[in-house]
PDB file of C-alpha atoms in Angstrom:
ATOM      1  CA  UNK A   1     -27.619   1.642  13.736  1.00  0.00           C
ATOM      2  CA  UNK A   2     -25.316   4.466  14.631  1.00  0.00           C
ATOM      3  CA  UNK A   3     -23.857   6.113  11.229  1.00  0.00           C
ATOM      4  CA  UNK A   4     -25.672   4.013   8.896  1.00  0.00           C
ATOM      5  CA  UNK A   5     -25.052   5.584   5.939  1.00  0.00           C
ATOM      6  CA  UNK A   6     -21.174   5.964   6.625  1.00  0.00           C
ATOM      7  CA  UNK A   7     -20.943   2.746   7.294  1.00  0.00           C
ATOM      8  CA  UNK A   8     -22.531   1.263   4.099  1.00  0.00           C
ATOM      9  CA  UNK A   9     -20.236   3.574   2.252  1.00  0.00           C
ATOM     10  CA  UNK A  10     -17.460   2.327   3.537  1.00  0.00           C
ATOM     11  CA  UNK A  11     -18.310  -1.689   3.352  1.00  0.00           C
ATOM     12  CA  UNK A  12     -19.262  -1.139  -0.543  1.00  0.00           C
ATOM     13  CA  UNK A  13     -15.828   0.604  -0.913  1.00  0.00           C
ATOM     14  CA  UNK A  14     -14.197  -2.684   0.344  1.00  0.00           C
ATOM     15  CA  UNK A  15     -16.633  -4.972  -1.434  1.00  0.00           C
ATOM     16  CA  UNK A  16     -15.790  -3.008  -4.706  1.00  0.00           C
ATOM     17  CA  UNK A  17     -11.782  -3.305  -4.197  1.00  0.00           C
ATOM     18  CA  UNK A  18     -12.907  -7.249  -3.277  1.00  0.00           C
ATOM     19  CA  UNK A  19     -14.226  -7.852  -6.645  1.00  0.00           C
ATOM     20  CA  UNK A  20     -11.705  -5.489  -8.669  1.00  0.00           C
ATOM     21  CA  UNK A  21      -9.051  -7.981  -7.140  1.00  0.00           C
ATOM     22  CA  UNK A  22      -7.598  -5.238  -5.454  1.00  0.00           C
ATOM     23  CA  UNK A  23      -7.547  -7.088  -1.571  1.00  0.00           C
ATOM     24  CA  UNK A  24      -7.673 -10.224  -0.447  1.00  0.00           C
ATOM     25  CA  UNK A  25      -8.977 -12.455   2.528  1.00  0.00           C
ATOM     26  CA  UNK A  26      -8.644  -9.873   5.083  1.00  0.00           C
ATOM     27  CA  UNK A  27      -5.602  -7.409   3.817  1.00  0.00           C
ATOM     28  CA  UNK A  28      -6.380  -3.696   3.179  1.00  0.00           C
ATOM     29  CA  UNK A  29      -8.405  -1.524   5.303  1.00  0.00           C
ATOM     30  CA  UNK A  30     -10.995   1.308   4.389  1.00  0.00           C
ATOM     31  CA  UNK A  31     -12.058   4.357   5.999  1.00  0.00           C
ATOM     32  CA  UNK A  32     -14.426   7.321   6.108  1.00  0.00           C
ATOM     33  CA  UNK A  33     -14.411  10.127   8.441  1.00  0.00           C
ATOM     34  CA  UNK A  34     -18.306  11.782   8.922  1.00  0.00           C
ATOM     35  CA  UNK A  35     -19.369  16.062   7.775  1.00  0.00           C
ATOM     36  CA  UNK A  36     -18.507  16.865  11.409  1.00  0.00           C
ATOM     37  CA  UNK A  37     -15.326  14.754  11.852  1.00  0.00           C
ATOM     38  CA  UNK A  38     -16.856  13.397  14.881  1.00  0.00           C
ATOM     39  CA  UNK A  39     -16.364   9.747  14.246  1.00  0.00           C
ATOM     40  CA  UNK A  40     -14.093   7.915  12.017  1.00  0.00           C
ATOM     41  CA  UNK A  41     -15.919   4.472  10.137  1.00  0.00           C
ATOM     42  CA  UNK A  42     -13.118   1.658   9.120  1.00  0.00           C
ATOM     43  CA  UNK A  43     -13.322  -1.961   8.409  1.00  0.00           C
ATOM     44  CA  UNK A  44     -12.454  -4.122  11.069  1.00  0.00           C
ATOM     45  CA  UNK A  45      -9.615  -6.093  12.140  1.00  0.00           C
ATOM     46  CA  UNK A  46      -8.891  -9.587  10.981  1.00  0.00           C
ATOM     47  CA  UNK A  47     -12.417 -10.339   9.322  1.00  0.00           C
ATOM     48  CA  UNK A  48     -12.823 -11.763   6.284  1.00  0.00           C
ATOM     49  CA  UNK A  49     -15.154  -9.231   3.845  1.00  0.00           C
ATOM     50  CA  UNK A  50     -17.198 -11.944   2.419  1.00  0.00           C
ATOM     51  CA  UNK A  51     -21.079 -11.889   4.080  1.00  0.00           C
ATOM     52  CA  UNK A  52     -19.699  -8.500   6.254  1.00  0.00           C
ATOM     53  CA  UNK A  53     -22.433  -5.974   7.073  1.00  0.00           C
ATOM     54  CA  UNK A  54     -22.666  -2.436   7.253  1.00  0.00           C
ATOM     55  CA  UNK A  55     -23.000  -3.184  11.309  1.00  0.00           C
ATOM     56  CA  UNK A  56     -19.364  -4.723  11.357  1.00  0.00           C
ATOM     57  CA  UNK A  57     -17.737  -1.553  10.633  1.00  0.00           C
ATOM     58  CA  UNK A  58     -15.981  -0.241  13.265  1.00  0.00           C
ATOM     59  CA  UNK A  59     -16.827   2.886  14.344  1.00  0.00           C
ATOM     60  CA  UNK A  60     -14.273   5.582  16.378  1.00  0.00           C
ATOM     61  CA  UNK A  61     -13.464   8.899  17.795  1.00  0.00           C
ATOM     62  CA  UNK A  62     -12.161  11.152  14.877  1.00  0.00           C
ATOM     63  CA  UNK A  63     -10.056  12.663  17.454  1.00  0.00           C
ATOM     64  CA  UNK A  64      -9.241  10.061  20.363  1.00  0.00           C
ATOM     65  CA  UNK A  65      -9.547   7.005  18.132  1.00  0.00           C
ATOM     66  CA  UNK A  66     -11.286   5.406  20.503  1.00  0.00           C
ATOM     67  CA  UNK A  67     -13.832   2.608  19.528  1.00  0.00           C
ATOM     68  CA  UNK A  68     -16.994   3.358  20.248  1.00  0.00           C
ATOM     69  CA  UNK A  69     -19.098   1.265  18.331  1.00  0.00           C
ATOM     70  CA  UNK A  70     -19.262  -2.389  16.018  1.00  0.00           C
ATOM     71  CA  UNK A  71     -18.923  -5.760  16.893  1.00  0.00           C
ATOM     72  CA  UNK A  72     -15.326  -6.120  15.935  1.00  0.00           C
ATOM     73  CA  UNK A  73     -12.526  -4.213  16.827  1.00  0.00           C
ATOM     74  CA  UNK A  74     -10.782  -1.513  14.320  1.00  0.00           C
ATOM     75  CA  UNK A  75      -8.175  -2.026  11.694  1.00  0.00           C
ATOM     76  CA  UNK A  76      -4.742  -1.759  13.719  1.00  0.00           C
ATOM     77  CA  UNK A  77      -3.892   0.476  10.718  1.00  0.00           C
ATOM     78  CA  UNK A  78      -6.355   3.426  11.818  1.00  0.00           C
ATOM     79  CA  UNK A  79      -3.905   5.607  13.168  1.00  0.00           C
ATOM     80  CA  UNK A  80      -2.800   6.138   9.563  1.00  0.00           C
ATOM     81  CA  UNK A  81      -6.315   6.395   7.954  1.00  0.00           C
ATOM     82  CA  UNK A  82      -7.061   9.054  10.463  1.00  0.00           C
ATOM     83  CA  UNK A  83      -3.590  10.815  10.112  1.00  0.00           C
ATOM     84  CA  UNK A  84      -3.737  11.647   6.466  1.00  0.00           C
ATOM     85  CA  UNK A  85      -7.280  12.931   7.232  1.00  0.00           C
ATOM     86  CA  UNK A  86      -6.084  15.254  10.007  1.00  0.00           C
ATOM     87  CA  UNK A  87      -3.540  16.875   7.927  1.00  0.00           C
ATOM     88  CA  UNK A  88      -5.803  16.877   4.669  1.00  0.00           C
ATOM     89  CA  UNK A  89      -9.022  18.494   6.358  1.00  0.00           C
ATOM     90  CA  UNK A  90     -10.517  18.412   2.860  1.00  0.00           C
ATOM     91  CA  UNK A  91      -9.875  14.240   2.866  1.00  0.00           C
ATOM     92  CA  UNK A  92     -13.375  12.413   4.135  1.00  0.00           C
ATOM     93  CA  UNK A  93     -11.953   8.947   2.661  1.00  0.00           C
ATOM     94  CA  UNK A  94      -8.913   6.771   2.524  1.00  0.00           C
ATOM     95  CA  UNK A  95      -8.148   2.854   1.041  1.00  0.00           C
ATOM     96  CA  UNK A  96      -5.322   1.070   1.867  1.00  0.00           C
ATOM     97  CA  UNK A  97      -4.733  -2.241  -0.878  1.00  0.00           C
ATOM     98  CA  UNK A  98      -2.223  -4.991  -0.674  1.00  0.00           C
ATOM     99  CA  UNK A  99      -2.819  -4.951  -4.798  1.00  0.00           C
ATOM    100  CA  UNK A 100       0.276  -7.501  -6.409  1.00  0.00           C
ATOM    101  CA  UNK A 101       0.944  -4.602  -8.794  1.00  0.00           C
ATOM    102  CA  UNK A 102       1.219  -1.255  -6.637  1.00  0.00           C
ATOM    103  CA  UNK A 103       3.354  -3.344  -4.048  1.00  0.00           C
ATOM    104  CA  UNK A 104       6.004  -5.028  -7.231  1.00  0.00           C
ATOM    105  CA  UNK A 105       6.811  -1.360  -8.169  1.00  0.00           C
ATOM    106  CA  UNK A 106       7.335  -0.530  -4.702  1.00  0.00           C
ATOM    107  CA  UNK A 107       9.834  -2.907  -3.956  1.00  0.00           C
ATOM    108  CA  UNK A 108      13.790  -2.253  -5.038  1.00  0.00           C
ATOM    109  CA  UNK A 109      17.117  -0.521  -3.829  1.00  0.00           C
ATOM    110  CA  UNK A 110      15.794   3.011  -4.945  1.00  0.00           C
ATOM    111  CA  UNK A 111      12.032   2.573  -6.556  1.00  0.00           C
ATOM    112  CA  UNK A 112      11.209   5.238  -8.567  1.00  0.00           C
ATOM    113  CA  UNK A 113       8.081   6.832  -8.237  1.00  0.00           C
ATOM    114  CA  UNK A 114       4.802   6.199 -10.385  1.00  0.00           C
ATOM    115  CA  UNK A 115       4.545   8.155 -14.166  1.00  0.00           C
ATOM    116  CA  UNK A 116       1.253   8.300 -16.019  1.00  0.00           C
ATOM    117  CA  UNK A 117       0.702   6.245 -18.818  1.00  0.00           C
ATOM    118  CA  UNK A 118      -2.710   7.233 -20.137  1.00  0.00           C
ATOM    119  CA  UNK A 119      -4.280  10.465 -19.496  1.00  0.00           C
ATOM    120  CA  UNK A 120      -7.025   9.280 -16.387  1.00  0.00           C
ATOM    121  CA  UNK A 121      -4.004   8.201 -14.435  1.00  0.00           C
ATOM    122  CA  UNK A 122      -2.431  12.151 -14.894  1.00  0.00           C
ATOM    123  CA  UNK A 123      -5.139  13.089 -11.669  1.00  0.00           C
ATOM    124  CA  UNK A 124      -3.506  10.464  -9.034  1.00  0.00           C
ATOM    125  CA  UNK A 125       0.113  11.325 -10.144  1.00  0.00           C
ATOM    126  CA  UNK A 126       2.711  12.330  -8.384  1.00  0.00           C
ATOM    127  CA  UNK A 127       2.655   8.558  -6.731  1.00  0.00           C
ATOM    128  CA  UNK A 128       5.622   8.791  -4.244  1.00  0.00           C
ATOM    129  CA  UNK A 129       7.339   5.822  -2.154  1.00  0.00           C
ATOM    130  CA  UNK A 130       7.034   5.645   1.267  1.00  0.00           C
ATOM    131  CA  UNK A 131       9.898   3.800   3.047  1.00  0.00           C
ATOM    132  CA  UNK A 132       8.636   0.412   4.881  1.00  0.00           C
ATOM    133  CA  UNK A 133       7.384   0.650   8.920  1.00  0.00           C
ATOM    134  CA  UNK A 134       5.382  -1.421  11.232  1.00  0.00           C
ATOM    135  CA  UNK A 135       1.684  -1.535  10.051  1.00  0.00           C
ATOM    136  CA  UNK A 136      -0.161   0.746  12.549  1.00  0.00           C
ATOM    137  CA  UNK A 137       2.807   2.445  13.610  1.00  0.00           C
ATOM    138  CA  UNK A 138       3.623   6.286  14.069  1.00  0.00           C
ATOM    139  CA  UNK A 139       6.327   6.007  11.366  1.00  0.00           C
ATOM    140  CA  UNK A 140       3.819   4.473   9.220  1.00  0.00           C
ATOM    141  CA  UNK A 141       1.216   7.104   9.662  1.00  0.00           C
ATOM    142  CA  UNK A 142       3.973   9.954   9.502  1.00  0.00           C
ATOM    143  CA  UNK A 143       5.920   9.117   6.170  1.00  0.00           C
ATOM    144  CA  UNK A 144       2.656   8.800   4.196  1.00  0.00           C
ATOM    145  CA  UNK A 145       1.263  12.049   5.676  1.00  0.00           C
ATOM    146  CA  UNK A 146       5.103  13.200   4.274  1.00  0.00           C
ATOM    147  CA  UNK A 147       4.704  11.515   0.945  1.00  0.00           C
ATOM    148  CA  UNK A 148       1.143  12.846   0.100  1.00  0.00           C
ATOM    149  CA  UNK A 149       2.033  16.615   1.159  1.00  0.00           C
ATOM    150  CA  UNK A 150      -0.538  19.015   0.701  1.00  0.00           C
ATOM    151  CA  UNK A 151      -2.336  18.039  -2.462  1.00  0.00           C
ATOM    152  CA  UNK A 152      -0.978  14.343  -3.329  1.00  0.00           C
ATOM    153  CA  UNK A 153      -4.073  11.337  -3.572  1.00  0.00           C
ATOM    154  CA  UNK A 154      -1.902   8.218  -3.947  1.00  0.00           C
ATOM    155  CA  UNK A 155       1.625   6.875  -2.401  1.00  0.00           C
ATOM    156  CA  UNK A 156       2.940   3.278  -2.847  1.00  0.00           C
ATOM    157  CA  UNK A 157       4.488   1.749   0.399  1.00  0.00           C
ATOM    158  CA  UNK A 158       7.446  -0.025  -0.016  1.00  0.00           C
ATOM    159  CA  UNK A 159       6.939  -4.377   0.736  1.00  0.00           C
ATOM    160  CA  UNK A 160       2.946  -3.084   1.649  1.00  0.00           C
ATOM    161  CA  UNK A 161       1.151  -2.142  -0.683  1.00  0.00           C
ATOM    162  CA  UNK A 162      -0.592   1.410  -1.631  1.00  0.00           C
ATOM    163  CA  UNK A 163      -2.216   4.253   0.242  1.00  0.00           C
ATOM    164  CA  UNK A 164      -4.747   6.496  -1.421  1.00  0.00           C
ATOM    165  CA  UNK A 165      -6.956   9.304  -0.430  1.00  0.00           C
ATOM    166  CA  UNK A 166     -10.192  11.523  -1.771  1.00  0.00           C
ATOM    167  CA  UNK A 167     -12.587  14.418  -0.877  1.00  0.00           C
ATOM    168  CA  UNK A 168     -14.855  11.655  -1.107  1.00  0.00           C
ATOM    169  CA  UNK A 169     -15.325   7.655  -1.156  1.00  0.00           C
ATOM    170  CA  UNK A 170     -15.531   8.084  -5.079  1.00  0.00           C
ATOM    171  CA  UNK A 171     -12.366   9.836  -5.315  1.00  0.00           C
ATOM    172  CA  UNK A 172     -10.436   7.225  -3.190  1.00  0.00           C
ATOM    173  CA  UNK A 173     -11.534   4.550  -4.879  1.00  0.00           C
ATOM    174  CA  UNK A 174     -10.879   6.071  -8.497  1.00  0.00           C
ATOM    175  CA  UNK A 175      -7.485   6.467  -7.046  1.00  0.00           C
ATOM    176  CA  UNK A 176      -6.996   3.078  -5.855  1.00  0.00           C
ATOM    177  CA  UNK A 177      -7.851   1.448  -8.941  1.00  0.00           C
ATOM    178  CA  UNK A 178      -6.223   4.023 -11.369  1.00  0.00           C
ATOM    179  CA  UNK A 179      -2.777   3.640  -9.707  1.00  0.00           C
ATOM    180  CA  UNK A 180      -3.014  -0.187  -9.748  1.00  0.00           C
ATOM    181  CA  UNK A 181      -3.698   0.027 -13.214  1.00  0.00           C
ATOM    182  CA  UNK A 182      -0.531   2.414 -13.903  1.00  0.00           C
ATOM    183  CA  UNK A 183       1.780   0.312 -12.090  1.00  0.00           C
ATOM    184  CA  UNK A 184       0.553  -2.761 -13.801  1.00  0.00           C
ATOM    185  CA  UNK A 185       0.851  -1.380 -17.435  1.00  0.00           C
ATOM    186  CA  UNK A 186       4.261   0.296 -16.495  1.00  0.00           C
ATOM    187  CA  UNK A 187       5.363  -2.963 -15.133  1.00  0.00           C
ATOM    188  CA  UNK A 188       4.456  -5.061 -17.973  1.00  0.00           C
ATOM    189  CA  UNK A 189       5.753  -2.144 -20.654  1.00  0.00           C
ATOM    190  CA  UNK A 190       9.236  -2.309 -18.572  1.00  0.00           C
ATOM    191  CA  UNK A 191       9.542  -6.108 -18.631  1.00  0.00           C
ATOM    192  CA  UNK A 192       8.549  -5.630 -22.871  1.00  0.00           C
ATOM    193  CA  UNK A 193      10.834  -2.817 -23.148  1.00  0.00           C
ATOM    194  CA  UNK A 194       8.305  -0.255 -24.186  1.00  0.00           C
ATOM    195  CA  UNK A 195       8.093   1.604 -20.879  1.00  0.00           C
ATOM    196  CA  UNK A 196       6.979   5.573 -22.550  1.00  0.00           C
ATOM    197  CA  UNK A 197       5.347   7.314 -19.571  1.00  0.00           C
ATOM    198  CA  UNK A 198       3.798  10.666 -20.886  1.00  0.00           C
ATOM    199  CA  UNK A 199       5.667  13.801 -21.119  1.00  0.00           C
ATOM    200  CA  UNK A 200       5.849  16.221 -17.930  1.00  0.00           C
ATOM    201  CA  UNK A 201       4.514  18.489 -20.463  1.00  0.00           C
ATOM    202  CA  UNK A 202       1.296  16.434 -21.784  1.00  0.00           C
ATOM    203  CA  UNK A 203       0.726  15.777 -17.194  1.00  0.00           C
ATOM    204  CA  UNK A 204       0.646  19.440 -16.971  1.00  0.00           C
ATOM    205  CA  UNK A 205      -2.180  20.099 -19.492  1.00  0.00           C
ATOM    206  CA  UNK A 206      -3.704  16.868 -18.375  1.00  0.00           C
ATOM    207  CA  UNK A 207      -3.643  18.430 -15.047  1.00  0.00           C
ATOM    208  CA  UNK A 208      -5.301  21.350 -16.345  1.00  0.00           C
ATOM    209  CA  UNK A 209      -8.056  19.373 -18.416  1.00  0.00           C
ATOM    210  CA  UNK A 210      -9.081  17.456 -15.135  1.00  0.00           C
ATOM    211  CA  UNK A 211      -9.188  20.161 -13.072  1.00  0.00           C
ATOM    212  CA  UNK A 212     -11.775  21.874 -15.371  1.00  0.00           C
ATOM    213  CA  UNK A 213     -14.088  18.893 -14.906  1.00  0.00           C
ATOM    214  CA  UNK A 214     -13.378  17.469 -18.440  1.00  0.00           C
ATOM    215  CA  UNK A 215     -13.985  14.096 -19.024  1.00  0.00           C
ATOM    216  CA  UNK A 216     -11.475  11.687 -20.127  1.00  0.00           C
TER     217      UNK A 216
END
């Protein structure tokens, strides 16, 4: 099998997010790009994840995005997987989630973007809102290439879901479940009435702790 262990990478990614809750049926999507940026691995289109093998990944063209391997074609929602990567050269992996929580907070006139609540979620914040387009569109790909800018690992998508992004498959998926977990406890704490994000402050030094490699 062509990119073996690429592919298993990315179909325990998506059986991880599976049994975290985090997608469903056959919503969300999950990609890896390979050391050389040669070929791009992503789950496939329309099939369910239960009893899916590493073989069923779709392999592609980093560059062309042309499928060149798997039994099943591509997630329609490459083009953004692959665009986030492009402009983040330091980016290897991406997840894209449907999860109920990320996609409530996303919704609204003006949502406002994602705070911290507990110091592990101060490494995926700033978590912008990208405006709704087609699935698998240019737009799509463009305004969450926009909303990550140079250094950002998570965006919510407005009536989609969430985007999030890592150096590796780790990161990504650290992301992913971290920023469901903030938008869960800030939606319940807003719906109690004792929404306290942390201060910009206490993110900074946060910031600072992570960064060191400190454990939280």
């Amino acid at each position: 099998m062509q990119y073996e262990s690429l592919r298993q990478t990315v179909l325990d990614a998506v059986f991880d997010a599976v049994n975290q809750g985090l997608v469903h049926g056959t919503s969300g999507n999950v990609a890896m790009r390979d050391d050389d940026s040669k070929v791009i691995a992503i789950t496939p289109s329309g099939i369910e994840y239960t009893g899916m093998t590493a073989g069923d990944i779709a392999l592609c063209d980093f560059e062309t995005l042309e499928w060149i391997d798997g039994p099943y074609k591509p997630s329609s929602e490459l083009p953004m997987h692959s665009a986030v990567m492009k402009a983040r050269p330091e980016i290897r992996a991406t997840v894209h989630t449907h999860s109920m929580y990320a996609t409530i907070l996303a919704m609204g006139e003006n949502p406002a973007p994602l705070l911290p609540i507990t110091p592990p979620h101060c490494e995926f914040t700033p978590v912008g809102i990208v405006p709704f387009a087609l699935p698998g569109s240019e737009d799509a790909a463009l305004n969450i290439v926009k909303t990550l800018g140079s250094d950002g690992l998570a965006c919510l998508i407005k009536n989609h879901g969430m985007m999030t992004c890592g150096k590796d498959m780790n990161q990504a998926m650290h992301a992913t479940v971290y920023v469901e977990e903030m938008a869960q406890t800030t939606c319940i704490a807003k719906m109690l009435g004792t929404y306290e994000p942390m201060k910009e402050e206490d993110i900074i030094a946060m910031k600072g702790f992570l960064a060191a490699n400190m454990a939280v």
